[in-house]
Amino acid sequence: MHQLLTIAMKAARRAGNIINRASLELEKVQVSRKGPNDYVTDIDRAAENAIIEILLEAYPDHAVLGEETGLTKGSKSDPEYQWIIDPLDGTKNFIHGLPDYAISIAVVQRGKVMHGLVYDPNRNEIFTASRGVGAFLNDRRIRVSSRSYLKDSLIAGRFPVQSKDKNDYQFYNLIEQTSGFRRLGSTVLELAYVASGRLDGYCGANLQAWDVAAGSLLVLEAGGLIGDFDGEQGWMSSGNVLASSPKLFPQLVQAIQA
């Protein structure tokens, strides 16, 4: 395992310990609202601070982009490496005691994601990937699913909430063409599940860098494809993401555009 991933794993486990302890006393967790349907807890912040502390202690010249703290610059004005972290993806699940949430850490080198990690502290599952090396679940190689047809596939996604955009019907058209749809409430877990073949595909809208950075590399290194709703590579800037096996990907694009 690459040294950067080893540090990421150390940071993720530290954050996981904070989250697991807090999950035993949810009544003491402090919850506040960042926006409509968007919550943050003191545990999100504590976990993120713990991750940043470990990362910058090991690599003081790197930059860190966190969901809660924003951009933290290292000792270099133009760092070659940037970490992108989501300390608790699935905060609403966590608040309700629903054990579907995870920690996401990615390493970006000059704009390209080179390493990614998703840690599920409930199941003690660590998904990791390094560019050109492959994707793994607890050191076991993983691959995207082998299903050939969208009609047989189980997909997950995150669609706009309370939107009046008539184009939202495109998402329901996609769902109708599949075997089933799930919304786990944690994008990073859903992408990890696509990489491991537990889900056949993913469709998400209005996502942020910390939602997709690590998961995107997991999917690619597991033999899958990731793109925007046009099947192109503008997904990081647009926040609109499709991910699946190469067999299903063109069918996802066609369904979302119909």
CSV table of C-alpha atoms in Angstrom, one decimal:
chain,number,residue,atom,x,y,z
A,1,MET,CA,0.0,0.0,0.0
A,2,HIS,CA,1.2,3.5,-0.9
A,3,GLN,CA,2.5,5.6,2.0
A,4,LEU,CA,-0.1,8.3,1.3
A,5,LEU,CA,-2.9,5.7,1.7
A,6,THR,CA,-1.3,4.4,4.9
A,7,ILE,CA,-1.6,7.9,6.4
A,8,ALA,CA,-5.1,8.2,5.0
A,9,MET,CA,-6.1,5.0,6.7
A,10,LYS,CA,-4.6,6.1,10.0
A,11,ALA,CA,-6.6,9.4,9.8
A,12,ALA,CA,-9.8,7.6,8.8
A,13,ARG,CA,-9.6,5.1,11.7
A,14,ARG,CA,-9.0,8.0,14.1
A,15,ALA,CA,-12.1,9.7,12.8
A,16,GLY,CA,-14.0,6.4,12.9
A,17,ASN,CA,-13.3,6.0,16.5
A,18,ILE,CA,-14.7,9.5,17.2
A,19,ILE,CA,-17.8,8.6,15.2
A,20,ASN,CA,-18.3,5.2,16.8
A,21,ARG,CA,-18.1,6.6,20.3
A,22,ALA,CA,-20.6,9.3,19.5
A,23,SER,CA,-23.0,6.8,18.0
A,24,LEU,CA,-23.4,5.2,21.4
A,25,GLU,CA,-24.7,8.5,22.8
A,26,LEU,CA,-26.6,10.2,20.0
A,27,GLU,CA,-28.7,12.2,22.5
A,28,LYS,CA,-25.5,14.2,23.3
A,29,VAL,CA,-24.6,15.0,19.7
A,30,GLN,CA,-25.0,18.7,18.8
A,31,VAL,CA,-26.9,19.2,15.5
A,32,SER,CA,-27.2,22.4,13.5
A,33,ARG,CA,-28.5,23.2,10.1
A,34,LYS,CA,-26.2,24.5,7.3
A,35,GLY,CA,-29.1,24.8,4.8
A,36,PRO,CA,-32.3,23.2,3.6
A,37,ASN,CA,-32.0,19.4,4.2
A,38,ASP,CA,-28.3,19.9,5.1
A,39,TYR,CA,-27.2,19.2,8.6
A,40,VAL,CA,-23.8,19.2,10.5
A,41,THR,CA,-22.9,17.9,13.9
A,42,ASP,CA,-20.1,18.6,16.3
A,43,ILE,CA,-19.0,15.0,15.4
A,44,ASP,CA,-18.5,16.0,11.8
A,45,ARG,CA,-16.3,18.8,12.9
A,46,ALA,CA,-14.4,16.8,15.4
A,47,ALA,CA,-13.8,14.0,12.9
A,48,GLU,CA,-12.6,16.4,10.2
A,49,ASN,CA,-10.2,18.2,12.6
A,50,ALA,CA,-8.7,14.8,13.6
A,51,ILE,CA,-8.2,13.9,10.0
A,52,ILE,CA,-6.6,17.2,9.1
A,53,GLU,CA,-4.3,17.0,12.2
A,54,ILE,CA,-2.9,13.6,11.1
A,55,LEU,CA,-2.6,14.6,7.4
A,56,LEU,CA,-0.7,17.9,8.0
A,57,GLU,CA,1.5,16.3,10.7
A,58,ALA,CA,2.7,13.8,8.1
A,59,TYR,CA,2.7,16.2,5.2
A,60,PRO,CA,2.8,19.8,6.3
A,61,ASP,CA,3.4,21.2,2.8
A,62,HIS,CA,0.1,19.7,1.5
A,63,ALA,CA,-3.3,21.4,1.3
A,64,VAL,CA,-6.5,20.0,2.6
A,65,LEU,CA,-10.0,20.7,1.3
A,66,GLY,CA,-12.7,19.6,3.9
A,67,GLU,CA,-16.4,19.8,3.7
A,68,GLU,CA,-16.7,21.6,7.1
A,69,THR,CA,-13.5,23.6,7.3
A,70,GLY,CA,-13.0,24.5,3.6
A,71,LEU,CA,-9.4,24.9,2.3
A,72,THR,CA,-6.5,24.6,4.7
A,73,LYS,CA,-3.2,25.5,3.1
A,74,GLY,CA,0.0,23.9,4.0
A,75,SER,CA,3.4,25.4,4.2
A,76,LYS,CA,3.7,25.8,0.4
A,77,SER,CA,1.9,28.5,-1.5
A,78,ASP,CA,1.5,26.2,-4.5
A,79,PRO,CA,1.3,22.7,-3.1
A,80,GLU,CA,1.6,19.7,-5.5
A,81,TYR,CA,-0.8,17.6,-3.4
A,82,GLN,CA,-4.3,18.4,-2.0
A,83,TRP,CA,-6.3,16.1,0.2
A,84,ILE,CA,-10.1,16.2,-0.3
A,85,ILE,CA,-12.1,14.9,2.7
A,86,ASP,CA,-15.6,14.2,3.9
A,87,PRO,CA,-15.4,13.3,7.6
A,88,LEU,CA,-19.0,11.9,7.8
A,89,ASP,CA,-20.9,11.4,4.6
A,90,GLY,CA,-24.4,10.5,5.6
A,91,THR,CA,-24.9,12.9,8.6
A,92,LYS,CA,-28.6,12.5,8.5
A,93,ASN,CA,-28.3,8.8,8.8
A,94,PHE,CA,-25.9,9.1,11.6
A,95,ILE,CA,-28.2,11.5,13.5
A,96,HIS,CA,-31.0,8.9,13.2
A,97,GLY,CA,-28.9,6.0,14.2
A,98,LEU,CA,-29.0,4.5,10.8
A,99,PRO,CA,-25.7,2.8,10.2
A,100,ASP,CA,-25.1,3.9,6.6
A,101,TYR,CA,-22.4,6.6,6.6
A,102,ALA,CA,-18.7,6.7,5.9
A,103,ILE,CA,-15.5,8.7,5.8
A,104,SER,CA,-14.0,9.7,2.5
A,105,ILE,CA,-10.4,10.8,1.9
A,106,ALA,CA,-8.8,11.4,-1.5
A,107,VAL,CA,-5.3,12.5,-2.6
A,108,VAL,CA,-5.1,14.8,-5.6
A,109,GLN,CA,-1.8,15.5,-7.4
A,110,ARG,CA,-1.9,18.5,-9.7
A,111,GLY,CA,-5.6,18.1,-10.3
A,112,LYS,CA,-5.7,14.3,-10.7
A,113,VAL,CA,-7.0,12.0,-8.1
A,114,MET,CA,-4.2,9.5,-7.3
A,115,HIS,CA,-5.4,7.7,-4.2
A,116,GLY,CA,-8.8,7.2,-2.6
A,117,LEU,CA,-10.2,5.7,0.6
A,118,VAL,CA,-13.7,5.2,1.9
A,119,TYR,CA,-14.1,3.8,5.4
A,120,ASP,CA,-17.3,2.4,6.8
A,121,PRO,CA,-16.7,2.4,10.6
A,122,ASN,CA,-19.9,0.4,11.3
A,123,ARG,CA,-18.8,-2.6,9.2
A,124,ASN,CA,-15.1,-2.0,9.6
A,125,GLU,CA,-14.8,-2.0,5.8
A,126,ILE,CA,-12.0,0.0,4.1
A,127,PHE,CA,-12.2,0.6,0.4
A,128,THR,CA,-9.0,1.8,-1.2
A,129,ALA,CA,-7.6,2.6,-4.6
A,130,SER,CA,-4.4,3.9,-6.2
A,131,ARG,CA,-4.3,5.0,-9.8
A,132,GLY,CA,-3.0,2.2,-11.9
A,133,VAL,CA,-2.9,-0.3,-9.1
A,134,GLY,CA,-6.5,-1.3,-8.6
A,135,ALA,CA,-9.3,-1.1,-6.1
A,136,PHE,CA,-9.5,-3.1,-2.9
A,137,LEU,CA,-11.9,-3.9,0.0
A,138,ASN,CA,-9.9,-4.8,3.2
A,139,ASP,CA,-7.0,-5.8,0.9
A,140,ARG,CA,-9.2,-8.0,-1.4
A,141,ARG,CA,-9.4,-6.9,-5.0
A,142,ILE,CA,-12.8,-5.7,-6.1
A,143,ARG,CA,-14.4,-5.3,-9.5
A,144,VAL,CA,-17.6,-3.7,-10.8
A,145,SER,CA,-20.5,-5.9,-11.6
A,146,SER,CA,-20.8,-8.0,-14.7
A,147,ARG,CA,-24.5,-7.4,-15.4
A,148,SER,CA,-25.1,-6.5,-19.0
A,149,TYR,CA,-28.6,-4.9,-19.0
A,150,LEU,CA,-30.0,-1.9,-17.2
A,151,LYS,CA,-33.3,-3.8,-16.7
A,152,ASP,CA,-31.6,-6.3,-14.5
A,153,SER,CA,-29.6,-3.8,-12.5
A,154,LEU,CA,-29.8,-2.3,-9.1
A,155,ILE,CA,-28.7,1.3,-9.0
A,156,ALA,CA,-28.5,4.0,-6.4
A,157,GLY,CA,-28.5,7.7,-6.6
A,158,ARG,CA,-29.0,11.2,-5.2
A,159,PHE,CA,-31.5,13.3,-7.0
A,160,PRO,CA,-32.6,16.9,-6.5
A,161,VAL,CA,-34.9,17.5,-3.5
A,162,GLN,CA,-37.9,19.8,-3.8
A,163,SER,CA,-37.0,20.9,-7.2
A,164,LYS,CA,-39.5,22.3,-9.6
A,165,ASP,CA,-37.3,21.7,-12.7
A,166,LYS,CA,-39.4,19.7,-15.2
A,167,ASN,CA,-36.2,17.9,-16.2
A,168,ASP,CA,-36.3,16.0,-12.9
A,169,TYR,CA,-38.5,13.5,-14.7
A,170,GLN,CA,-35.4,12.2,-16.4
A,171,PHE,CA,-34.4,10.6,-13.1
A,172,TYR,CA,-37.7,8.8,-12.8
A,173,ASN,CA,-37.4,7.6,-16.3
A,174,LEU,CA,-34.0,6.1,-15.4
A,175,ILE,CA,-35.4,4.4,-12.4
A,176,GLU,CA,-38.3,2.8,-14.4
A,177,GLN,CA,-35.7,1.1,-16.6
A,178,THR,CA,-33.9,-0.6,-13.8
A,179,SER,CA,-34.6,-3.7,-11.6
A,180,GLY,CA,-34.5,-1.5,-8.5
A,181,PHE,CA,-33.4,1.8,-7.0
A,182,ARG,CA,-31.8,2.5,-3.7
A,183,ARG,CA,-30.9,5.7,-1.9
A,184,LEU,CA,-28.6,4.9,0.9
A,185,GLY,CA,-28.0,8.5,2.0
A,186,SER,CA,-24.2,8.3,1.6
A,187,THR,CA,-22.8,9.0,-1.9
A,188,VAL,CA,-19.3,7.8,-1.0
A,189,LEU,CA,-20.7,4.5,0.2
A,190,GLU,CA,-22.8,4.1,-2.9
A,191,LEU,CA,-19.8,4.7,-5.2
A,192,ALA,CA,-17.8,2.2,-3.1
A,193,TYR,CA,-20.6,-0.3,-3.6
A,194,VAL,CA,-20.6,0.2,-7.4
A,195,ALA,CA,-16.8,-0.4,-7.3
A,196,SER,CA,-17.3,-3.7,-5.4
A,197,GLY,CA,-20.3,-4.9,-7.5
A,198,ARG,CA,-22.9,-4.6,-4.7
A,199,LEU,CA,-24.6,-2.0,-6.8
A,200,ASP,CA,-24.6,-2.0,-10.6
A,201,GLY,CA,-24.7,1.7,-11.1
A,202,TYR,CA,-25.0,5.2,-9.6
A,203,CYS,CA,-26.7,8.5,-10.7
A,204,GLY,CA,-26.2,11.6,-8.6
A,205,ALA,CA,-26.9,15.3,-9.1
A,206,ASN,CA,-25.5,18.5,-7.5
A,207,LEU,CA,-22.6,16.7,-5.8
A,208,GLN,CA,-19.5,18.3,-4.4
A,209,ALA,CA,-15.8,17.3,-4.8
A,210,TRP,CA,-15.7,15.6,-1.4
A,211,ASP,CA,-18.7,13.5,-2.4
A,212,VAL,CA,-17.0,12.0,-5.4
A,213,ALA,CA,-13.2,12.4,-5.3
A,214,ALA,CA,-12.3,9.1,-3.6
A,215,GLY,CA,-15.3,7.1,-4.9
A,216,SER,CA,-14.6,8.1,-8.5
A,217,LEU,CA,-11.1,6.5,-8.3
A,218,LEU,CA,-12.5,3.4,-6.7
A,219,VAL,CA,-14.9,2.9,-9.6
A,220,LEU,CA,-12.3,3.5,-12.2
A,221,GLU,CA,-9.7,1.2,-10.6
A,222,ALA,CA,-12.4,-1.5,-10.2
A,223,GLY,CA,-12.9,-1.5,-14.0
A,224,GLY,CA,-15.8,0.9,-14.2
A,225,LEU,CA,-16.6,4.2,-15.9
A,226,ILE,CA,-17.6,7.5,-14.5
A,227,GLY,CA,-18.9,10.6,-16.4
A,228,ASP,CA,-21.5,13.4,-16.4
A,229,PHE,CA,-25.0,13.1,-17.7
A,230,ASP,CA,-23.7,13.4,-21.2
A,231,GLY,CA,-21.2,10.6,-20.7
A,232,GLU,CA,-18.3,13.1,-20.7
A,233,GLN,CA,-15.7,14.1,-18.2
A,234,GLY,CA,-17.2,17.2,-16.8
A,235,TRP,CA,-18.7,15.5,-13.7
A,236,MET,CA,-16.3,17.0,-11.2
A,237,SER,CA,-17.2,20.6,-12.2
A,238,SER,CA,-20.9,20.0,-12.9
A,239,GLY,CA,-21.6,17.7,-9.9
A,240,ASN,CA,-23.7,15.4,-12.0
A,241,VAL,CA,-22.3,11.9,-11.9
A,242,LEU,CA,-23.0,8.5,-13.6
A,243,ALA,CA,-21.0,5.5,-12.6
A,244,SER,CA,-21.2,1.8,-13.6
A,245,SER,CA,-19.5,-1.0,-15.5
A,246,PRO,CA,-18.5,-0.3,-19.1
A,247,LYS,CA,-21.4,-2.5,-20.3
A,248,LEU,CA,-24.1,-0.5,-18.4
A,249,PHE,CA,-22.6,3.0,-18.8
A,250,PRO,CA,-24.0,3.9,-22.2
A,251,GLN,CA,-27.4,2.6,-21.1
A,252,LEU,CA,-27.3,4.9,-18.1
A,253,VAL,CA,-26.5,7.8,-20.3
A,254,GLN,CA,-29.2,7.0,-22.8
A,255,ALA,CA,-31.8,6.6,-20.0
A,256,ILE,CA,-30.9,9.9,-18.2
A,257,GLN,CA,-31.1,11.7,-21.5
A,258,ALA,CA,-34.4,10.2,-22.6
